[in-house]
Coordinates of C-alpha atoms in Angstrom, one line a residue:
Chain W
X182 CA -21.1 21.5 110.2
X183 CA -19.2 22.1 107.0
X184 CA -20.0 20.3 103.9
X185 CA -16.4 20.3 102.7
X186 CA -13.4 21.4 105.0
X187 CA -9.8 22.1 104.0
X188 CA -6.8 23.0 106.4
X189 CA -4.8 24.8 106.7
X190 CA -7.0 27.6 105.3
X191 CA -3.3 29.7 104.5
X192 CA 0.2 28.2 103.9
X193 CA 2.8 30.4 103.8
X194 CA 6.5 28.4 103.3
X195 CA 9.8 28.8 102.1
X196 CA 11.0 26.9 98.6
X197 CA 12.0 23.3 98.5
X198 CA 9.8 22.5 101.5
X199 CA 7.1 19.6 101.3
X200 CA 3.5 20.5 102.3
X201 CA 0.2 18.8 102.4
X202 CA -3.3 20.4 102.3
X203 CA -5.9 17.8 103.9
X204 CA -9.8 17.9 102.9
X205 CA -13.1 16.1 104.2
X206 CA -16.4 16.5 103.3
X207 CA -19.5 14.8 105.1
X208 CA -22.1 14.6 102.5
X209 CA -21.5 11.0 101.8
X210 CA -20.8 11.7 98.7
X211 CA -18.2 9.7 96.6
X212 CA -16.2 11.5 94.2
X213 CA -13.3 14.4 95.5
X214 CA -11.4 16.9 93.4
X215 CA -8.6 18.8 93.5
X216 CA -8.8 22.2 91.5
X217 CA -6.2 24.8 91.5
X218 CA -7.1 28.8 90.9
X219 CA -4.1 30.7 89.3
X220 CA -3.5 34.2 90.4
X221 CA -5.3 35.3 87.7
X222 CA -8.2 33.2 89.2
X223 CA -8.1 30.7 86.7
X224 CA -9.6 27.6 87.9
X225 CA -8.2 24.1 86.7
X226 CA -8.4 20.2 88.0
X227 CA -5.8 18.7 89.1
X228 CA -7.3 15.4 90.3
X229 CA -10.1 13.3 91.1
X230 CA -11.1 10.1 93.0
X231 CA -13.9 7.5 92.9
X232 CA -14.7 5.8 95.9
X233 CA -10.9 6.0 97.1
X234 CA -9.5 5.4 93.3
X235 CA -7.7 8.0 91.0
X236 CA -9.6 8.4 87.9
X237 CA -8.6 11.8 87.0
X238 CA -4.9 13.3 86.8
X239 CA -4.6 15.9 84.7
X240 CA -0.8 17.2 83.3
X241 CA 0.5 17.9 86.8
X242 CA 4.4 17.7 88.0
X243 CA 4.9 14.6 89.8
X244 CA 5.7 16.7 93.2
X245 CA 2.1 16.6 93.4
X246 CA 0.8 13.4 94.9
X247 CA -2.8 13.5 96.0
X248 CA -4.1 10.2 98.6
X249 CA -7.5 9.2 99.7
X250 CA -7.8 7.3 103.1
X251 CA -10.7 6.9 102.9
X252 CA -13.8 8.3 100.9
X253 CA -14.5 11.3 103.0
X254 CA -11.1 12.4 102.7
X255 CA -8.3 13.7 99.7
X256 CA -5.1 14.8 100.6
X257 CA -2.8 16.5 98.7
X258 CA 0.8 16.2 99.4
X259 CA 3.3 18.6 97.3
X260 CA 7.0 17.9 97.4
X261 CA 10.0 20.3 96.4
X262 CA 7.7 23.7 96.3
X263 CA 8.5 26.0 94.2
X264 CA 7.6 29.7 93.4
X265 CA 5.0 28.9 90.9
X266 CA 3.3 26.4 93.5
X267 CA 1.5 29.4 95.4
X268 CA -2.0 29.8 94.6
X269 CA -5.4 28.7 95.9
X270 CA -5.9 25.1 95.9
X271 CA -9.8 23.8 96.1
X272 CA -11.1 20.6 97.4
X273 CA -14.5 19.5 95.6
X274 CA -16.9 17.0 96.1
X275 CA -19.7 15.2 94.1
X276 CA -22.5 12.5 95.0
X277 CA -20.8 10.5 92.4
X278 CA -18.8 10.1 89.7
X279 CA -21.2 9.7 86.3
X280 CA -20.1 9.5 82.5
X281 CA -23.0 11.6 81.6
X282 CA -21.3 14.7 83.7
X283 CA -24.5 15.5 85.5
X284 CA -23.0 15.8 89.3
X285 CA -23.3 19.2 91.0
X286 CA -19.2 19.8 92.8
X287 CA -19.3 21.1 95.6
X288 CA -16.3 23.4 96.9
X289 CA -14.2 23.8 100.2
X290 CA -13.2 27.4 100.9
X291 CA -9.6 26.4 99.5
X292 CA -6.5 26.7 100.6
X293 CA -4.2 29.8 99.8
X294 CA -0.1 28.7 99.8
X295 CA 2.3 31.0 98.9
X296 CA 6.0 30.0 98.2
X297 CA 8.8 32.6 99.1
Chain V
X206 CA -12.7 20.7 72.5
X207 CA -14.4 21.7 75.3
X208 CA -14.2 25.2 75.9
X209 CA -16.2 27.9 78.1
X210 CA -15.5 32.0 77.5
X211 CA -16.5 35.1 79.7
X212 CA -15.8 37.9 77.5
X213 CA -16.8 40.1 80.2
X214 CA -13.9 40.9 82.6
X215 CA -15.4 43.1 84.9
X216 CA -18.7 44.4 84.9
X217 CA -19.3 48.2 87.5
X218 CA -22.9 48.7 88.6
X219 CA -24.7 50.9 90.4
X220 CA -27.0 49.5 93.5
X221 CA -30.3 48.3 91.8
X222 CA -29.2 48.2 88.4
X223 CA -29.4 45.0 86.3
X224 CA -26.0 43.1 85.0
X225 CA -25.9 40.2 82.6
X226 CA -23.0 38.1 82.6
X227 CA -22.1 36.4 79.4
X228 CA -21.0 32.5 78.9
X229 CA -20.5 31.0 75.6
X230 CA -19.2 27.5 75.1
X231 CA -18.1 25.0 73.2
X232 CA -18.9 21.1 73.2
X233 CA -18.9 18.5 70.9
X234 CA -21.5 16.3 73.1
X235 CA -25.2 16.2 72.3
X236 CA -25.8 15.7 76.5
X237 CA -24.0 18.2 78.9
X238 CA -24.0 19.7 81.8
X239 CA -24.0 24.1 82.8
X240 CA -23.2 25.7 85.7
X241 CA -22.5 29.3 87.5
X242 CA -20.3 29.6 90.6
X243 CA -20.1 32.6 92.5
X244 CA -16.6 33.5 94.4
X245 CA -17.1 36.4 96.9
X246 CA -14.0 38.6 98.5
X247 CA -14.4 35.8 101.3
X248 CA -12.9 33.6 98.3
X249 CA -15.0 30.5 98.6
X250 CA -16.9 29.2 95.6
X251 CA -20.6 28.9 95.7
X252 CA -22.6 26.8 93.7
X253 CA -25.7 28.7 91.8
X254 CA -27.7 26.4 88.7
X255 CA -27.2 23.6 87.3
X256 CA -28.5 23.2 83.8
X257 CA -28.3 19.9 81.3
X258 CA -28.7 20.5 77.9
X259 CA -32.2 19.6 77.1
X260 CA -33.9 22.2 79.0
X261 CA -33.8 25.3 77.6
X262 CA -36.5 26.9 80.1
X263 CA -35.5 30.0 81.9
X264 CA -35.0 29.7 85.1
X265 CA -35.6 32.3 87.9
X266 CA -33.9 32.4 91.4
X267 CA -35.0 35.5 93.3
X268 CA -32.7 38.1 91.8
X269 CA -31.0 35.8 90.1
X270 CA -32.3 34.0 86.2
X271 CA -30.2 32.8 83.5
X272 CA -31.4 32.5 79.9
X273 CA -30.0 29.2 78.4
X274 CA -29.9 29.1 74.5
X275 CA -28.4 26.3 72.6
X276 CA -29.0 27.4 69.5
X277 CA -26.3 30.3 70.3
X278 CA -24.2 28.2 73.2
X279 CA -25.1 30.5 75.4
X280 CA -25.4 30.7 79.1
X281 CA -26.1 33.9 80.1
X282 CA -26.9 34.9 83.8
X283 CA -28.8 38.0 85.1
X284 CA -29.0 39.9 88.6
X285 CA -31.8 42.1 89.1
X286 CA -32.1 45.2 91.3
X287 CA -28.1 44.3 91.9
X288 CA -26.8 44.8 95.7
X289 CA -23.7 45.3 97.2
X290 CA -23.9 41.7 98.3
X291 CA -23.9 40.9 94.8
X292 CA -20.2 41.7 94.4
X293 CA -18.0 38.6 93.4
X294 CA -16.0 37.2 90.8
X295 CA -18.7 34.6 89.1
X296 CA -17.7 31.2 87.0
X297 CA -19.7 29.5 83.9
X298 CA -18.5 26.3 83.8
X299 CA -19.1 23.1 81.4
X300 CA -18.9 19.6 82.6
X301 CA -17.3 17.0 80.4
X302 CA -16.1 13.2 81.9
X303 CA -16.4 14.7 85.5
X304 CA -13.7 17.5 85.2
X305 CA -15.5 21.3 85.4
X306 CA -14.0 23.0 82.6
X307 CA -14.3 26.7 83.7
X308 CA -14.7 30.1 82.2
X309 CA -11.8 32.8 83.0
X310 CA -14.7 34.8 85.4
X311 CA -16.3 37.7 85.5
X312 CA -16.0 40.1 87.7
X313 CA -19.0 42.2 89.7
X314 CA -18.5 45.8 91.2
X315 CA -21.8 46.9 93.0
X316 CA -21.3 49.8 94.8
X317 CA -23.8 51.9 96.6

């Protein structure tokens, strides 16, 4: 009974492929994330949805396109890999989304890709 | 700017020895939000404290207690009696419009 689930758990593919990574959580909760952690384990947002909306979307390339079915689910779908694509890619979840920043995120167990 | 440093890059211990990890940030807001993750070998992240910014207590967790001061921006974070266990790369993080802005991690050796 996993709080939040992401597969595949590793990705290994060649350049110029197109890849998604899927995520659920059952908490109820109402706000996803997508975080990415750099090989030098820096960890950075990518995205985030409300209730099925985007309200976050940081400086990412366009090849990135996350989607959200429904509220216990964010996908993120990457077109065109390339080399600097491979690293660990978390799925988060909060009980909601609030301006005064209070929400604990919760974390999947993420998602290592690596582009050859 | 919101910012969040770990000075620290790795910290070696010795079984039962104390560490303190050091977290210093930077926020313009008067209310915000503090929190440690811990990332294991296994590579998962693992939520520890949350803390807003008007309480200052100490809290205590078993081994675990972190010493908030805002009067330095400080969020620092202290194992007791360390254990193997213990080993793992652990986050500080500041919340700011729903995005975690994290620290670059610090990273515990325990070893027996």
């Amino acid at each position: 009974d996993t709080a939040v689930s992401q597969t595949p758990k590793y990705l290994v593919t060649q350049m110029g492929n197109d890849k998604s990574i899927k995520c659920e959580q059952n908490l109820g909760h109402d706000t996803m994330y997508w975080y990415k952690q750099d090989s030098k384990k820096f960890l950075k947002i990518m995205f985030s949805y409300n209730n099925k909306e985007l309200i976050i979307n940081e400086t990412v390339p366009n090849r990135f396109s996350p989607k959200s079915p429904d509220k216990a689910h964010l996908n993120l779908h990457i077109n065109s890999l390339e080399l600097g694509d491979s690293a660990v890619y978390f799925c988060a979840s909060s009980q909601k989304f609030t301006s005064d920043q209070q929400e604990t995120q919760y974390f999947g167990p993420g998602t290592r890709l690596l582009v050859l | 700017a919101q910012k969040v440093t770990q000075a620290q890059t790795e910290i070696s211990v010795v079984e039962k020895e104390d560490v303190t990890l050091d977290c210093v940030y930077e926020t313009r807001d008067t209310t915000y939000y503090l929190f440690w993750y811990k990332q294991p070998p296994s590579g998962e992240l693992v939520f520890l404290i949350r803390r807003n910014s008007f309480d200052e207590q100490n809290e205590i967790s078993g081994r675990y207690s972190w010493n908030f001061q805002k009067s330095t921006s400080s969020f620092n974070f202290t194992i007791t009696a360390s254990q193997v266990v213990d080993s793992a790369v652990y986050f500080c993080a500041l919340s700011f419009w729903g995005k975690l802005q994290f620290g670059a991690g610090t990273q515990v050796v325990v070893t027996p």
